[in-house]
Amino acid sequence: MPSPKSSKRAKAPAFEPQQLDLLWTPVGLVAGVDEAGRGPLAGPVVAAAVILDDQQPIKGLNDSKKLTPATRERLFDEIRAKALCLCIAEANVEEIDQINILQATMLAMKRAVEGLRLKPAQVLVDGNRLPVLKVPAEAIVQGDAKVTAIAAASILAKVHRDRLCQQLHERYPHYGFDGHKGYGTAAHLAALAAHGACPEHRRSFSPVREALEIRPLP
């Protein structure tokens, strides 16, 4: 048997500053988090975090993409009225272009969680990636169809961003933001070719970059 002096203490593994997989579920408030606007060519990416009130259930919560615009609007108001707390946050076009869309999405999610009035014991995030948070978190693929708090967050983020796109349409009507919501549809690409990019377009996205090569911003 080796003497105590000759034994070596095992080094603790070095972890990156990210969320670790949890083998236990903390007791307390649970926040759902989701985003809207990763794919569009213009406008901010939006994230929402929400803690629902078990004493005030909300019927019809689902993945926002599976709901009609009218249903999303109705649920948006109901969530805001009944949730214990919520926060909607953004990462703007400049941040998207500086740190890329994935990191900007994580940044918006982090801002949403940190903006909650109440601190959750656990955060459940839609997808397979997590922002760096100071509370335990879990990523859930297709979480917006499985977890009501995530579904509520998806509705908040989607409606908020759609309203931003309506504002963009009023400022830049020739792009049609009220219809395509910034996504790279044929109509949007045709408007980019005809008019070039506006200040709210994401210059790091290739269709916008190509449009700027033809028609630079003044």
Coordinates of C-alpha atoms in Angstrom, one line a residue, residues 29-31 49-53 83-87 112-123 135:
L29 CA -39.9 28.5 -10.0
V30 CA -39.3 27.3 -13.6
A31 CA -38.8 29.7 -16.5
A49 CA -38.4 34.3 -20.7
V50 CA -41.6 33.6 -18.7
I51 CA -42.5 32.1 -15.4
L52 CA -46.2 30.9 -15.5
D53 CA -48.5 30.9 -12.5
A83 CA -47.8 35.1 -15.8
L84 CA -45.9 35.6 -12.5
C85 CA -43.3 37.5 -14.5
L86 CA -41.8 37.7 -18.0
C87 CA -39.1 39.5 -19.9
A112 CA -34.4 37.8 -21.1
V113 CA -33.6 35.5 -18.1
E114 CA -31.6 38.1 -16.3
G115 CA -34.5 40.6 -16.8
L116 CA -37.0 38.5 -14.9
R117 CA -38.3 40.1 -11.8
L118 CA -38.3 36.8 -10.0
K119 CA -35.2 34.5 -10.0
P120 CA -36.1 31.0 -11.3
A121 CA -34.7 27.8 -9.7
Q122 CA -34.4 26.3 -13.2
V123 CA -34.5 27.5 -16.8
V135 CA -29.0 29.3 -12.7

